[in-house]
Amino acid sequence: MQRVTLKDKTFVPYITADKIAESVRLMAQKINTDLASDMPLFLVVLNGSFMFAADLLKEVTIPCEISFIKLASYHGTSSTGTVTEMIGLTEEIKGRTIVVVEDIVDTGVTLEKLMTLLIKKEVKQVKVASFLLKPEAYTKAMVVDYVGMEIPNEFVVGYGLDYDGLGRNMKEIYVLEKK
Ligand code: XMP
Ligand code: MG
């Protein structure tokens, strides 16, 4: 693993592909045990989660379905501020066990908005599987049920995560170099 430069920033190696694979396996094992009889629907939040989701779901061996969504935010004309919409969900999810698959939970704002949308659709329960969690930045009360790794409040790229669109394809995770 070498330092990489993406546009104007340099990143240094942080989490190896082996470490990633090991923690993804452990997450999948827990999910296999916990949700064996729930026929969960995994909702993969694009774009960042594509690589994690592929690895995780290869290790998930229980009966399940998989779907992909995107979140679009826009500023409404009312005083409600930013409105978030879920795009791409075609399945009927009422009464189902949903597992949200996220690459990273930072402040938790995004996750909270998604939770609100899912609860409105009268799901049975929502579990959250996020590969990374930044506990120092996290401001919400929701439980992130399955976490691959906790990291400090630093900016990371690779393994699906991008800096300005770049770096998603790297199989390791890199952190912004400290000057
Ligand atoms: P919140 O704060 O809503 O943020 O939990 C979640 C979204 O912010 C992006 N994010 C990152 N992207 N490296 C990235 O490439 C990071 O360190 C990072 N932290 C947050 C990401 O899109 C995530 O879904
Ligand atoms: Mg994301």
PDB file of C-alpha atoms and ligand atoms in Angstrom:
ATOM      1  CA  MET A   1       0.000   0.000   0.000  1.00  0.00           C
ATOM      2  CA  GLN A   2       1.421   3.315  -1.083  1.00  0.00           C
ATOM      3  CA  ARG A   3       0.394   6.888  -0.507  1.00  0.00           C
ATOM      4  CA  VAL A   4      -2.101   8.071  -3.103  1.00  0.00           C
ATOM      5  CA  THR A   5      -2.878  11.516  -4.395  1.00  0.00           C
ATOM      6  CA  LEU A   6      -6.423  12.325  -5.427  1.00  0.00           C
ATOM      7  CA  LYS A   7      -6.751  15.791  -6.911  1.00  0.00           C
ATOM      8  CA  ASP A   8      -5.206  18.170  -4.374  1.00  0.00           C
ATOM      9  CA  LYS A   9      -5.018  15.773  -1.420  1.00  0.00           C
ATOM     10  CA  THR A  10      -2.677  13.002  -0.344  1.00  0.00           C
ATOM     11  CA  PHE A  11      -3.871   9.932   1.512  1.00  0.00           C
ATOM     12  CA  VAL A  12      -1.890   7.323   3.421  1.00  0.00           C
ATOM     13  CA  PRO A  13      -2.672   3.626   3.962  1.00  0.00           C
ATOM     14  CA  TYR A  14      -5.021   3.029   6.868  1.00  0.00           C
ATOM     15  CA  ILE A  15      -6.932  -0.268   6.763  1.00  0.00           C
ATOM     16  CA  THR A  16      -5.609  -3.207   4.737  1.00  0.00           C
ATOM     17  CA  ALA A  17      -7.740  -5.384   2.494  1.00  0.00           C
ATOM     18  CA  ASP A  18      -7.115  -8.326   4.861  1.00  0.00           C
ATOM     19  CA  LYS A  19      -8.378  -6.403   7.895  1.00  0.00           C
ATOM     20  CA  ILE A  20     -11.418  -5.267   5.920  1.00  0.00           C
ATOM     21  CA  ALA A  21     -12.198  -8.826   4.830  1.00  0.00           C
ATOM     22  CA  GLU A  22     -11.883 -10.143   8.364  1.00  0.00           C
ATOM     23  CA  SER A  23     -14.252  -7.603   9.890  1.00  0.00           C
ATOM     24  CA  VAL A  24     -16.742  -8.014   7.043  1.00  0.00           C
ATOM     25  CA  ARG A  25     -16.769 -11.764   7.733  1.00  0.00           C
ATOM     26  CA  LEU A  26     -17.468 -11.172  11.418  1.00  0.00           C
ATOM     27  CA  MET A  27     -20.315  -8.800  10.594  1.00  0.00           C
ATOM     28  CA  ALA A  28     -21.856 -11.350   8.237  1.00  0.00           C
ATOM     29  CA  GLN A  29     -21.607 -14.092  10.861  1.00  0.00           C
ATOM     30  CA  LYS A  30     -23.524 -11.963  13.371  1.00  0.00           C
ATOM     31  CA  ILE A  31     -26.175 -11.157  10.798  1.00  0.00           C
ATOM     32  CA  ASN A  32     -26.479 -14.836   9.855  1.00  0.00           C
ATOM     33  CA  THR A  33     -27.080 -15.691  13.503  1.00  0.00           C
ATOM     34  CA  ASP A  34     -29.375 -12.799  14.385  1.00  0.00           C
ATOM     35  CA  LEU A  35     -31.615 -12.683  11.326  1.00  0.00           C
ATOM     36  CA  ALA A  36     -31.769 -16.324  10.239  1.00  0.00           C
ATOM     37  CA  SER A  37     -35.549 -16.491  10.382  1.00  0.00           C
ATOM     38  CA  ASP A  38     -36.417 -12.906   9.347  1.00  0.00           C
ATOM     39  CA  MET A  39     -35.954 -13.071   5.555  1.00  0.00           C
ATOM     40  CA  PRO A  40     -34.399  -9.599   5.662  1.00  0.00           C
ATOM     41  CA  LEU A  41     -34.310  -7.155   2.787  1.00  0.00           C
ATOM     42  CA  PHE A  42     -30.858  -5.609   2.557  1.00  0.00           C
ATOM     43  CA  LEU A  43     -31.114  -2.020   1.381  1.00  0.00           C
ATOM     44  CA  VAL A  44     -27.773  -0.975  -0.028  1.00  0.00           C
ATOM     45  CA  VAL A  45     -27.303   2.781   0.020  1.00  0.00           C
ATOM     46  CA  LEU A  46     -25.486   3.818  -3.149  1.00  0.00           C
ATOM     47  CA  ASN A  47     -22.956   4.882  -4.209  1.00  0.00           C
ATOM     48  CA  GLY A  48     -20.451   4.381  -1.433  1.00  0.00           C
ATOM     49  CA  SER A  49     -21.679   1.025  -0.127  1.00  0.00           C
ATOM     50  CA  PHE A  50     -21.382  -0.966  -3.329  1.00  0.00           C
ATOM     51  CA  MET A  51     -18.076  -2.632  -2.509  1.00  0.00           C
ATOM     52  CA  PHE A  52     -18.833  -3.368   1.126  1.00  0.00           C
ATOM     53  CA  ALA A  53     -22.271  -4.687   0.194  1.00  0.00           C
ATOM     54  CA  ALA A  54     -20.820  -7.088  -2.382  1.00  0.00           C
ATOM     55  CA  ASP A  55     -18.319  -8.479   0.123  1.00  0.00           C
ATOM     56  CA  LEU A  56     -20.790  -8.640   3.010  1.00  0.00           C
ATOM     57  CA  LEU A  57     -23.549 -10.305   1.056  1.00  0.00           C
ATOM     58  CA  LYS A  58     -21.246 -13.004  -0.289  1.00  0.00           C
ATOM     59  CA  GLU A  59     -20.812 -14.036   3.358  1.00  0.00           C
ATOM     60  CA  VAL A  60     -24.489 -13.724   4.265  1.00  0.00           C
ATOM     61  CA  THR A  61     -25.896 -17.209   3.875  1.00  0.00           C
ATOM     62  CA  ILE A  62     -29.415 -16.817   5.257  1.00  0.00           C
ATOM     63  CA  PRO A  63     -32.447 -16.370   2.975  1.00  0.00           C
ATOM     64  CA  CYS A  64     -32.651 -12.696   2.047  1.00  0.00           C
ATOM     65  CA  GLU A  65     -33.360 -10.169  -0.657  1.00  0.00           C
ATOM     66  CA  ILE A  66     -31.171  -7.304  -1.803  1.00  0.00           C
ATOM     67  CA  SER A  67     -32.145  -3.954  -3.218  1.00  0.00           C
ATOM     68  CA  PHE A  68     -30.321  -0.723  -3.985  1.00  0.00           C
ATOM     69  CA  ILE A  69     -31.375   2.810  -3.189  1.00  0.00           C
ATOM     70  CA  LYS A  70     -30.061   6.311  -3.537  1.00  0.00           C
ATOM     71  CA  LEU A  71     -30.848   9.245  -1.341  1.00  0.00           C
ATOM     72  CA  ALA A  72     -31.505  12.563  -2.988  1.00  0.00           C
ATOM     73  CA  SER A  73     -31.584  15.745  -0.928  1.00  0.00           C
ATOM     74  CA  TYR A  74     -33.075  18.991  -2.083  1.00  0.00           C
ATOM     75  CA  HIS A  75     -34.183  22.189  -0.459  1.00  0.00           C
ATOM     76  CA  GLY A  76     -37.951  22.442  -0.380  1.00  0.00           C
ATOM     77  CA  THR A  77     -39.768  25.732  -0.701  1.00  0.00           C
ATOM     78  CA  SER A  78     -41.321  25.348   2.724  1.00  0.00           C
ATOM     79  CA  SER A  79     -39.589  26.059   5.999  1.00  0.00           C
ATOM     80  CA  THR A  80     -38.773  22.412   6.561  1.00  0.00           C
ATOM     81  CA  GLY A  81     -35.278  22.822   5.113  1.00  0.00           C
ATOM     82  CA  THR A  82     -33.633  19.908   3.394  1.00  0.00           C
ATOM     83  CA  VAL A  83     -35.932  17.167   2.235  1.00  0.00           C
ATOM     84  CA  THR A  84     -34.596  13.710   1.569  1.00  0.00           C
ATOM     85  CA  GLU A  85     -36.127  11.322  -0.907  1.00  0.00           C
ATOM     86  CA  MET A  86     -35.429   7.651  -1.423  1.00  0.00           C
ATOM     87  CA  ILE A  87     -34.983   6.631  -5.068  1.00  0.00           C
ATOM     88  CA  GLY A  88     -34.999   3.139  -6.515  1.00  0.00           C
ATOM     89  CA  LEU A  89     -37.028   1.167  -4.014  1.00  0.00           C
ATOM     90  CA  THR A  90     -39.569  -0.967  -5.850  1.00  0.00           C
ATOM     91  CA  GLU A  91     -40.203  -3.650  -3.227  1.00  0.00           C
ATOM     92  CA  GLU A  92     -43.128  -3.530  -0.847  1.00  0.00           C
ATOM     93  CA  ILE A  93     -41.392  -3.179   2.507  1.00  0.00           C
ATOM     94  CA  LYS A  94     -44.332  -2.940   4.876  1.00  0.00           C
ATOM     95  CA  GLY A  95     -43.933  -5.429   7.712  1.00  0.00           C
ATOM     96  CA  ARG A  96     -40.426  -6.496   6.689  1.00  0.00           C
ATOM     97  CA  THR A  97     -37.080  -6.630   8.423  1.00  0.00           C
ATOM     98  CA  ILE A  98     -34.797  -4.162   6.673  1.00  0.00           C
ATOM     99  CA  VAL A  99     -31.027  -4.096   6.955  1.00  0.00           C
ATOM    100  CA  VAL A 100     -29.629  -0.759   5.823  1.00  0.00           C
ATOM    101  CA  VAL A 101     -26.159  -1.265   4.349  1.00  0.00           C
ATOM    102  CA  GLU A 102     -23.955   1.822   4.658  1.00  0.00           C
ATOM    103  CA  ASP A 103     -20.290   2.435   3.952  1.00  0.00           C
ATOM    104  CA  ILE A 104     -19.877   4.945   6.746  1.00  0.00           C
ATOM    105  CA  VAL A 105     -21.910   6.651   9.446  1.00  0.00           C
ATOM    106  CA  ASP A 106     -20.418   9.985  10.417  1.00  0.00           C
ATOM    107  CA  THR A 107     -22.762  12.451  12.168  1.00  0.00           C
ATOM    108  CA  GLY A 108     -25.714  10.131  11.577  1.00  0.00           C
ATOM    109  CA  VAL A 109     -27.773  12.817   9.832  1.00  0.00           C
ATOM    110  CA  THR A 110     -28.090  10.783   6.631  1.00  0.00           C
ATOM    111  CA  LEU A 111     -29.011   7.631   8.495  1.00  0.00           C
ATOM    112  CA  GLU A 112     -31.639   9.417  10.542  1.00  0.00           C
ATOM    113  CA  LYS A 113     -33.325  10.749   7.407  1.00  0.00           C
ATOM    114  CA  LEU A 114     -33.375   7.297   5.863  1.00  0.00           C
ATOM    115  CA  MET A 115     -34.788   5.810   9.081  1.00  0.00           C
ATOM    116  CA  THR A 116     -37.619   8.321   9.036  1.00  0.00           C
ATOM    117  CA  LEU A 117     -38.490   7.351   5.457  1.00  0.00           C
ATOM    118  CA  LEU A 118     -38.439   3.637   6.286  1.00  0.00           C
ATOM    119  CA  ILE A 119     -40.529   3.981   9.425  1.00  0.00           C
ATOM    120  CA  LYS A 120     -43.171   5.864   7.409  1.00  0.00           C
ATOM    121  CA  LYS A 121     -43.421   2.785   5.225  1.00  0.00           C
ATOM    122  CA  GLU A 122     -44.378   0.715   8.267  1.00  0.00           C
ATOM    123  CA  VAL A 123     -41.498  -1.704   8.216  1.00  0.00           C
ATOM    124  CA  LYS A 124     -41.345  -4.310  10.965  1.00  0.00           C
ATOM    125  CA  GLN A 125     -37.828  -3.409  12.081  1.00  0.00           C
ATOM    126  CA  VAL A 126     -34.738  -1.690  10.753  1.00  0.00           C
ATOM    127  CA  LYS A 127     -31.224  -2.930  11.457  1.00  0.00           C
ATOM    128  CA  VAL A 128     -28.180  -0.967  10.364  1.00  0.00           C
ATOM    129  CA  ALA A 129     -24.930  -2.434   9.070  1.00  0.00           C
ATOM    130  CA  SER A 130     -22.248   0.182   8.497  1.00  0.00           C
ATOM    131  CA  PHE A 131     -18.700  -0.761   7.645  1.00  0.00           C
ATOM    132  CA  LEU A 132     -17.289   2.331   9.339  1.00  0.00           C
ATOM    133  CA  LEU A 133     -18.509   4.451  12.231  1.00  0.00           C
ATOM    134  CA  LYS A 134     -17.011   7.668  13.556  1.00  0.00           C
ATOM    135  CA  PRO A 135     -18.146   7.645  17.217  1.00  0.00           C
ATOM    136  CA  GLU A 136     -16.663  11.096  17.920  1.00  0.00           C
ATOM    137  CA  ALA A 137     -18.775  12.647  15.164  1.00  0.00           C
ATOM    138  CA  TYR A 138     -21.944  10.633  15.757  1.00  0.00           C
ATOM    139  CA  THR A 139     -24.668  12.790  17.292  1.00  0.00           C
ATOM    140  CA  LYS A 140     -27.715  10.522  17.110  1.00  0.00           C
ATOM    141  CA  ALA A 141     -29.312   8.056  19.484  1.00  0.00           C
ATOM    142  CA  MET A 142     -30.071   5.317  16.935  1.00  0.00           C
ATOM    143  CA  VAL A 143     -28.161   2.109  17.433  1.00  0.00           C
ATOM    144  CA  VAL A 144     -25.879   1.077  14.595  1.00  0.00           C
ATOM    145  CA  ASP A 145     -26.381  -2.664  15.018  1.00  0.00           C
ATOM    146  CA  TYR A 146     -23.449  -3.981  13.001  1.00  0.00           C
ATOM    147  CA  VAL A 147     -20.224  -1.991  12.728  1.00  0.00           C
ATOM    148  CA  GLY A 148     -17.109  -3.196  10.912  1.00  0.00           C
ATOM    149  CA  MET A 149     -14.710  -0.719  12.463  1.00  0.00           C
ATOM    150  CA  GLU A 150     -14.830   2.419  14.527  1.00  0.00           C
ATOM    151  CA  ILE A 151     -12.474   5.129  13.339  1.00  0.00           C
ATOM    152  CA  PRO A 152     -11.509   8.577  14.672  1.00  0.00           C
ATOM    153  CA  ASN A 153     -13.020  11.681  13.146  1.00  0.00           C
ATOM    154  CA  GLU A 154     -10.797  11.720  10.077  1.00  0.00           C
ATOM    155  CA  PHE A 155     -11.554  11.686   6.374  1.00  0.00           C
ATOM    156  CA  VAL A 156     -11.057   8.336   4.681  1.00  0.00           C
ATOM    157  CA  VAL A 157     -11.298   7.088   1.099  1.00  0.00           C
ATOM    158  CA  GLY A 158     -11.251   3.778  -0.732  1.00  0.00           C
ATOM    159  CA  TYR A 159     -13.374   0.654  -0.493  1.00  0.00           C
ATOM    160  CA  GLY A 160     -16.296   2.538  -2.013  1.00  0.00           C
ATOM    161  CA  LEU A 161     -15.630   5.848  -0.284  1.00  0.00           C
ATOM    162  CA  ASP A 162     -14.647   8.777  -2.446  1.00  0.00           C
ATOM    163  CA  TYR A 163     -12.964  12.123  -2.369  1.00  0.00           C
ATOM    164  CA  ASP A 164     -14.787  14.268  -4.899  1.00  0.00           C
ATOM    165  CA  GLY A 165     -15.740  11.209  -6.934  1.00  0.00           C
ATOM    166  CA  LEU A 166     -12.301   9.605  -6.877  1.00  0.00           C
ATOM    167  CA  GLY A 167     -10.863   6.668  -4.951  1.00  0.00           C
ATOM    168  CA  ARG A 168     -13.921   4.442  -4.718  1.00  0.00           C
ATOM    169  CA  ASN A 169     -12.228   1.615  -6.588  1.00  0.00           C
ATOM    170  CA  MET A 170      -9.335   1.172  -4.163  1.00  0.00           C
ATOM    171  CA  LYS A 171      -9.491  -2.091  -2.230  1.00  0.00           C
ATOM    172  CA  GLU A 172      -7.883  -0.641   0.885  1.00  0.00           C
ATOM    173  CA  ILE A 173      -8.925   2.306   3.006  1.00  0.00           C
ATOM    174  CA  TYR A 174      -6.722   5.393   3.126  1.00  0.00           C
ATOM    175  CA  VAL A 175      -6.785   8.369   5.463  1.00  0.00           C
ATOM    176  CA  LEU A 176      -6.019  11.984   4.688  1.00  0.00           C
ATOM    177  CA  GLU A 177      -2.343  12.655   5.372  1.00  0.00           C
ATOM    178  CA  LYS A 178      -1.613  14.895   8.363  1.00  0.00           C
ATOM    179  CA  LYS A 179       0.472  17.866   7.329  1.00  0.00           C
TER     180      LYS A 179
HETATM  181  P1  XMP B   1     -23.440  11.636   7.980  1.00  0.00           P
HETATM  182  O1  XMP B   1     -22.694  12.772   8.645  1.00  0.00           O
HETATM  183  O2  XMP B   1     -24.762  12.063   7.469  1.00  0.00           O
HETATM  184  O3  XMP B   1     -22.524  11.336   6.765  1.00  0.00           O
HETATM  185  O4  XMP B   1     -23.477  10.414   8.870  1.00  0.00           O
HETATM  186  C1  XMP B   1     -22.675  10.259   5.998  1.00  0.00           C
HETATM  187  C2  XMP B   1     -22.146  10.477   4.610  1.00  0.00           C
HETATM  188  O5  XMP B   1     -21.037  11.395   4.555  1.00  0.00           O
HETATM  189  C3  XMP B   1     -20.009  10.893   3.736  1.00  0.00           C
HETATM  190  N1  XMP B   1     -18.793  10.723   4.549  1.00  0.00           N
HETATM  191  C4  XMP B   1     -17.586  10.358   4.103  1.00  0.00           C
HETATM  192  N2  XMP B   1     -17.161  10.043   2.868  1.00  0.00           N
HETATM  193  N3  XMP B   1     -14.987   9.692   3.700  1.00  0.00           N
HETATM  194  C5  XMP B   1     -15.847   9.706   2.677  1.00  0.00           C
HETATM  195  O6  XMP B   1     -15.439   9.420   1.567  1.00  0.00           O
HETATM  196  C6  XMP B   1     -15.329   9.986   4.974  1.00  0.00           C
HETATM  197  O7  XMP B   1     -14.485   9.945   5.884  1.00  0.00           O
HETATM  198  C7  XMP B   1     -16.712  10.349   5.186  1.00  0.00           C
HETATM  199  N4  XMP B   1     -17.404  10.690   6.297  1.00  0.00           N
HETATM  200  C8  XMP B   1     -18.682  10.919   5.863  1.00  0.00           C
HETATM  201  C9  XMP B   1     -20.534   9.594   3.185  1.00  0.00           C
HETATM  202  O8  XMP B   1     -21.092   9.841   1.925  1.00  0.00           O
HETATM  203  C10 XMP B   1     -21.616   9.174   4.128  1.00  0.00           C
HETATM  204  O9  XMP B   1     -22.638   8.396   3.521  1.00  0.00           O
HETATM  205 MG    MG B   2     -22.890   6.847   1.968  1.00  0.00          MG
END
